[in-house]
Structures are given as structure tokens and as C-alpha cells.
Short mmCIF file of C-alpha atoms in Angstrom, two decimals:
data_model
loop_
_atom_site.label_atom_id
_atom_site.label_comp_id
_atom_site.label_asym_id
_atom_site.label_seq_id
_atom_site.Cartn_x
_atom_site.Cartn_y
_atom_site.Cartn_z
CA MET X 1 -75.12 139.66 -159.65
CA LEU X 2 -78.73 138.66 -160.82
CA GLY X 3 -78.27 137.77 -164.77
CA LEU X 4 -81.90 139.37 -165.97
CA GLY X 5 -80.84 138.71 -169.67
CA ALA X 6 -80.19 134.89 -169.33
CA SER X 7 -83.81 133.76 -169.93
CA ILE X 8 -84.19 136.15 -172.84
CA THR X 9 -84.44 134.52 -176.10
CA ASN X 10 -83.26 135.62 -179.46
CA SER X 11 -87.35 136.81 -180.17
CA SER X 12 -86.27 139.84 -178.28
CA VAL X 13 -84.47 141.14 -181.29
CA GLN X 14 -87.83 141.88 -182.36
CA TRP X 15 -88.97 143.49 -179.18
CA ARG X 16 -88.67 147.75 -179.25
CA PRO X 17 -87.68 149.81 -176.54
CA THR X 18 -91.02 151.54 -176.82
CA SER X 19 -92.96 148.62 -175.76
CA THR X 20 -93.19 149.22 -172.02
CA ALA X 21 -95.42 150.77 -169.69
CA ALA X 22 -92.91 153.62 -168.67
CA ASP X 23 -92.52 156.69 -170.65
CA LEU X 24 -89.61 156.65 -173.15
CA LYS X 25 -88.83 160.35 -173.19
CA LEU X 26 -85.37 160.09 -175.10
CA TRP X 27 -84.11 157.57 -177.39
CA LEU X 28 -80.86 158.25 -179.18
CA GLN X 29 -79.60 155.71 -181.65
CA PRO X 30 -76.39 154.92 -183.42
CA GLY X 31 -75.66 155.46 -187.02
CA ILE X 32 -74.92 158.22 -189.56
CA THR X 33 -78.51 158.78 -190.48
CA ASN X 34 -79.37 159.90 -186.64
CA PHE X 35 -76.37 162.40 -186.94
CA THR X 36 -76.15 166.19 -188.38
CA VAL X 37 -72.60 166.29 -189.53
CA GLU X 38 -70.84 169.53 -189.83
CA SER X 39 -67.04 169.49 -190.66
CA SER X 40 -66.56 165.82 -189.34
CA ASN X 41 -68.29 166.54 -185.98
CA ILE X 42 -72.01 166.09 -184.98
CA SER X 43 -74.03 169.13 -184.41
CA GLN X 44 -77.27 167.10 -183.49
CA TRP X 45 -78.25 163.74 -182.42
CA SER X 46 -81.71 163.11 -183.15
CA ASP X 47 -84.36 161.58 -180.94
CA SER X 48 -85.95 158.43 -182.24
CA SER X 49 -88.87 158.54 -179.42
CA SER X 50 -92.03 160.32 -180.43
CA ASN X 51 -90.75 163.70 -178.59
CA GLU X 52 -88.47 164.93 -181.03
CA ASN X 53 -86.26 165.77 -178.06
CA HIS X 54 -83.17 166.07 -180.11
CA VAL X 55 -79.74 167.00 -178.59
CA THR X 56 -77.83 169.80 -180.08
CA GLN X 57 -74.81 171.73 -179.79
CA GLY X 58 -74.36 175.19 -181.43
CA VAL X 59 -70.72 175.76 -180.26
CA ALA X 60 -68.53 173.91 -183.02
CA GLY X 61 -65.67 173.56 -180.39
CA ASN X 62 -67.98 171.51 -177.98
CA ARG X 63 -69.30 169.05 -180.60
CA ALA X 64 -68.12 165.55 -180.26
CA GLY X 65 -66.62 163.47 -183.52
CA LEU X 66 -68.05 160.60 -185.26
CA HIS X 67 -67.08 157.09 -183.68
CA ALA X 68 -66.24 154.39 -186.54
CA PHE X 69 -67.89 151.16 -186.10
CA PRO X 70 -64.79 148.66 -186.65
CA THR X 71 -66.60 146.98 -189.88
CA GLY X 72 -67.24 150.50 -191.28
CA ASP X 73 -70.92 149.99 -190.95
CA LEU X 74 -72.32 153.42 -191.06
CA TYR X 75 -75.49 152.38 -189.13
CA ARG X 76 -73.68 151.31 -186.08
CA TRP X 77 -71.17 154.65 -185.75
CA GLY X 78 -71.48 156.45 -182.59
CA ILE X 79 -70.10 159.47 -180.96
CA ASP X 80 -66.82 160.34 -179.58
CA PHE X 81 -66.68 162.88 -176.75
CA GLU X 82 -63.46 164.42 -175.89
CA HIS X 83 -63.42 165.38 -172.26
CA ASP X 84 -60.53 168.02 -172.90
CA ASN X 85 -62.81 169.85 -175.50
CA GLY X 86 -65.76 170.14 -173.29
CA ASP X 87 -67.86 168.17 -175.83
CA HIS X 88 -71.49 167.53 -174.88
CA TYR X 89 -75.15 168.62 -176.12
CA ASP X 90 -78.20 170.27 -175.14
CA LEU X 91 -81.74 168.79 -175.06
CA THR X 92 -84.35 170.63 -176.90
CA SER X 93 -86.48 170.23 -174.03
CA SER X 94 -85.66 169.30 -170.45
CA ILE X 95 -86.98 165.81 -169.00
CA ASP X 96 -88.03 166.70 -165.58
CA ILE X 97 -88.02 163.71 -163.07
CA ALA X 98 -89.90 165.02 -159.78
CA SER X 99 -89.11 163.85 -156.46
CA ASP X 100 -90.07 160.28 -155.92
CA GLU X 101 -90.90 159.81 -159.40
CA ALA X 102 -89.62 156.57 -161.29
CA PHE X 103 -86.61 157.06 -163.51
CA MET X 104 -84.29 154.86 -165.58
CA ALA X 105 -81.87 155.36 -168.38
CA PHE X 106 -79.63 152.92 -170.11
CA PHE X 107 -76.23 154.05 -172.07
CA VAL X 108 -74.04 151.88 -174.40
CA VAL X 109 -70.73 153.48 -173.81
CA GLU X 110 -66.90 152.76 -174.00
CA LEU X 111 -64.93 154.69 -171.45
CA GLU X 112 -61.77 156.52 -172.29
CA SER X 113 -61.55 158.04 -168.60
CA ALA X 114 -63.23 157.27 -165.64
CA SER X 115 -63.18 160.09 -163.45
CA SER X 116 -66.49 162.40 -162.95
CA GLU X 117 -67.67 161.48 -166.57
CA GLY X 118 -71.06 163.21 -166.97
CA LEU X 119 -74.11 161.44 -168.42
CA LEU X 120 -76.80 163.48 -168.07
CA GLY X 121 -76.97 167.12 -166.31
CA GLU X 122 -79.00 169.89 -165.46
CA SER X 123 -78.26 173.80 -164.89
CA ASN X 124 -78.81 173.33 -161.23
CA ASN X 125 -76.01 171.15 -160.38
CA ALA X 126 -77.95 167.97 -160.53
CA PHE X 127 -76.45 165.20 -162.38
CA ILE X 128 -75.57 161.67 -163.03
CA ASP X 129 -72.27 160.35 -164.01
CA ILE X 130 -69.62 157.41 -163.91
CA ASN X 131 -67.81 158.81 -160.84
CA THR X 132 -64.73 156.40 -161.05
CA THR X 133 -64.07 152.92 -162.39
CA LYS X 134 -66.32 151.42 -159.18
CA LYS X 135 -68.88 154.28 -158.42
CA ILE X 136 -71.92 156.03 -159.83
CA LYS X 137 -72.97 159.41 -158.87
CA PHE X 138 -76.68 160.41 -158.63
CA LYS X 139 -77.10 164.00 -157.49
CA THR X 140 -80.43 165.56 -157.26
CA THR X 141 -82.01 168.62 -155.75
CA GLY X 142 -85.68 169.70 -154.27
CA THR X 143 -87.56 167.45 -151.45
CA GLY X 144 -85.25 164.44 -150.81
CA GLY X 145 -82.56 165.74 -152.67
CA ALA X 146 -79.12 164.16 -152.06
CA ASN X 147 -75.60 163.41 -153.23
CA THR X 148 -75.42 159.64 -153.75
CA ILE X 149 -72.71 157.39 -154.58
CA PRO X 150 -73.21 153.82 -155.11
CA ALA X 151 -69.84 151.74 -154.88
CA PHE X 152 -69.20 148.43 -156.12
CA THR X 153 -66.59 145.56 -155.91
CA GLY X 154 -64.05 145.46 -158.55
CA THR X 155 -64.11 147.69 -161.81
CA PRO X 156 -67.11 147.41 -163.35
CA PHE X 157 -66.87 150.64 -165.18
CA ALA X 158 -63.39 150.07 -166.46
CA THR X 159 -61.97 151.85 -169.47
CA GLY X 160 -61.49 150.51 -173.00
CA ALA X 161 -64.53 148.07 -173.08
CA LYS X 162 -68.00 148.66 -174.62
CA PHE X 163 -71.00 147.98 -172.09
CA VAL X 164 -74.75 148.51 -171.43
CA LEU X 165 -75.04 150.62 -168.57
CA GLY X 166 -78.59 150.90 -166.51
CA ILE X 167 -79.12 153.25 -163.75
CA GLN X 168 -82.49 152.98 -162.26
CA ARG X 169 -84.18 154.95 -159.33
CA GLU X 170 -87.27 153.46 -158.17
CA ALA X 171 -90.48 155.38 -157.70
CA GLY X 172 -92.30 156.11 -154.23
CA THR X 173 -90.70 157.09 -150.82
CA THR X 174 -87.96 154.87 -151.18
CA GLY X 175 -86.06 156.05 -153.86
CA ASN X 176 -83.63 152.83 -154.05
CA LEU X 177 -81.09 153.26 -156.80
CA HIS X 178 -80.27 149.92 -158.85
CA ILE X 179 -77.05 149.89 -161.16
CA TYR X 180 -76.92 147.20 -164.15
CA LYS X 181 -74.28 146.20 -166.36
CA ASN X 182 -74.79 144.21 -169.53
CA GLY X 183 -77.95 143.09 -168.01
CA ASP X 184 -76.54 142.14 -164.82
CA LEU X 185 -77.86 143.82 -161.50
CA LEU X 186 -74.67 144.63 -159.70
CA THR X 187 -74.50 144.40 -155.86
CA PRO X 188 -73.59 147.71 -154.07
CA ASP X 189 -71.37 147.89 -150.98
CA SER X 190 -74.69 149.10 -149.46
CA GLN X 191 -78.01 149.89 -150.87
CA LEU X 192 -78.56 153.63 -151.35
CA ALA X 193 -81.59 155.76 -152.26
CA ASN X 194 -82.14 159.22 -153.67
CA ARG X 195 -85.77 160.79 -153.75
CA GLY X 196 -84.90 164.31 -155.19
CA ASP X 197 -85.65 165.87 -158.60
CA ILE X 198 -83.78 166.27 -161.62
CA ALA X 199 -84.66 168.12 -164.87
CA ILE X 200 -82.22 166.63 -167.46
CA ASP X 201 -81.09 169.23 -170.20
CA THR X 202 -77.74 168.20 -170.98
CA LEU X 203 -75.96 164.96 -172.34
CA GLY X 204 -72.33 164.20 -171.86
CA THR X 205 -71.76 166.47 -169.08
CA LYS X 206 -72.68 167.54 -165.52
CA ASP X 207 -73.33 170.92 -166.10
CA ALA X 208 -72.88 173.09 -169.26
CA ALA X 209 -69.55 171.45 -170.14
CA ALA X 210 -68.39 170.62 -166.53
CA ASN X 211 -66.71 167.43 -166.17
CA SER X 212 -67.58 166.17 -169.71
CA PHE X 213 -67.88 162.52 -170.79
CA ASP X 214 -64.56 160.99 -172.05
CA GLY X 215 -65.11 158.15 -174.41
CA ALA X 216 -67.69 156.69 -177.27
CA MET X 217 -71.60 156.58 -176.97
CA TRP X 218 -73.77 154.66 -179.12
CA GLU X 219 -76.99 154.50 -177.80
CA VAL X 220 -78.94 156.37 -174.86
CA LEU X 221 -82.57 155.80 -173.84
CA VAL X 222 -84.67 157.62 -170.93
CA TYR X 223 -87.57 156.55 -169.20
CA ASP X 224 -89.60 158.00 -166.38
CA THR X 225 -93.11 158.25 -164.88
CA VAL X 226 -93.66 154.35 -163.69
CA ASP X 227 -90.88 151.80 -162.80
CA LEU X 228 -89.93 149.34 -165.57
CA THR X 229 -90.58 145.78 -164.61
CA ALA X 230 -87.77 143.40 -164.19
CA LEU X 231 -88.65 141.42 -167.33
CA GLU X 232 -88.91 145.07 -169.23
CA ILE X 233 -85.32 145.82 -167.93
CA ALA X 234 -84.09 142.45 -169.30
CA LYS X 235 -85.76 142.99 -172.68
CA VAL X 236 -84.23 146.66 -173.01
CA CYS X 237 -80.72 145.00 -172.15
CA ALA X 238 -81.20 142.10 -174.15
CA TYR X 239 -82.20 144.54 -177.31
CA LEU X 240 -79.19 146.74 -176.61
CA LYS X 241 -76.66 143.73 -176.35
CA ASN X 242 -77.83 142.13 -179.48
CA LYS X 243 -77.80 145.35 -181.39
CA HIS X 244 -74.47 146.21 -180.21
CA ASN X 245 -72.75 142.75 -180.31
CA LEU X 246 -72.21 142.42 -176.95
#
């Protein structure tokens, strides 16, 4: 593994995820002030980027609940998705990732299950999920579209432990996929690529409540347009690890 966060100092705490050359299209932060709560469940998770691309759920039965921080700090609460309830959210506007376009997303999560746990999806059966405790699935359509499943040694995506997950698709015709955990670049069984497009319009599911996420989610960042540099990736991971006590 390549420890990207090793050389990042405490000054990274002052750094913000908006300080990148890449476009920050979605930023969902933890804390009760970022949630709209109705009957103890969350109807809206507000976007902290400049795009106001809030994620919402109009059906009460598909709304996730609050996940309390152990110390009771309301500003660190997350969202508790239940797979069996089909909990998921719709983006106000889709994030359209074109073929060969750069893409990277970060998630702060703790899994309750690890079987096709939908992270981001679209209505045209393209999605990104945690497929098993050792696999990520990245499915796209259009030019270069593919169903790509990077696999790793051990169980890096085990249940019951909070971690930062980073998923990158490089820009250009190579389209190499890179997966990070807590700032470390994971070494796949083989290097895989995916050049296709995806129009992300759902959070916490593959496609309209199919294979919904099961577990807690505290923070989500989605970037596109240009690749984040190795230093920017390291800074995002350091920011998230420090913020979430990891």
C-alpha cells in the first residue's frame, strides 16, 4: 500500500476540500445542521458545495435515520441506511460524468453488510457499489462502458469499522481505476479500467432502491472534470481522517 497521508501535517486541518483544481460537484457533511429531519428520519441531506445539489427523499419509508455520534456531538452525526427498507436519496441534479472524464468520490462509511452496497447510481443501470468485503464494482454505459470489479487481498471493506473510501477513475482513454482506504492506495489483484459514462442521480442505492446501502454514512465528496493530484488526494483523506477521528 502507498501511504499518501504519511507526510501530511496537522496544517491539513485548515485545508478545505474546495481547494482543488477538480470541480467539487457534491459535498455532504455530517451534523444535524445539514439534515432536514421529519419524524426522526432524514428527508434532506444538504449539499455544502456551491451547487446546492441537495439529496432528498420524498417517500417516508425510504428515508434513512440518524446515526448518533458516540459522544452525542450533534455536529458529528451521520445517516443510518437500512438495506431492507430501501433507504436512498435522489440528487437535485444529476452529476454527469462523460466517457473518459476524470472522476473521484470519497465516502466516510461503516458497513453493516457487504453485499452489493450501493453508493452512487443512475436510472440507466450504471452504478458504483461496495460489492463484497474485498471488491468494488464500477458499472458504466456509453462509449467504453463496462462492468468493472477491482478485487483486493484480504477484507479491506469489512463490516463494523468506520473508514474513508476513495474511488478514482483517471481521465483519458486509459480510464484506470484506483481505490483508496484511509489514504492508502490499495493494490488490486490486477489493474482494471473503465472509460464509460455515468449520470449519478441517486445516493445509497444502485438504481431507485435496488441494492440499497446498509450501514452508516457520514460524509460524501464527488469531484469531476480533471484528475485530483496525488497531493490533493492525500489532503482530502487527511482532512476526512482528522475530522472523523480515524
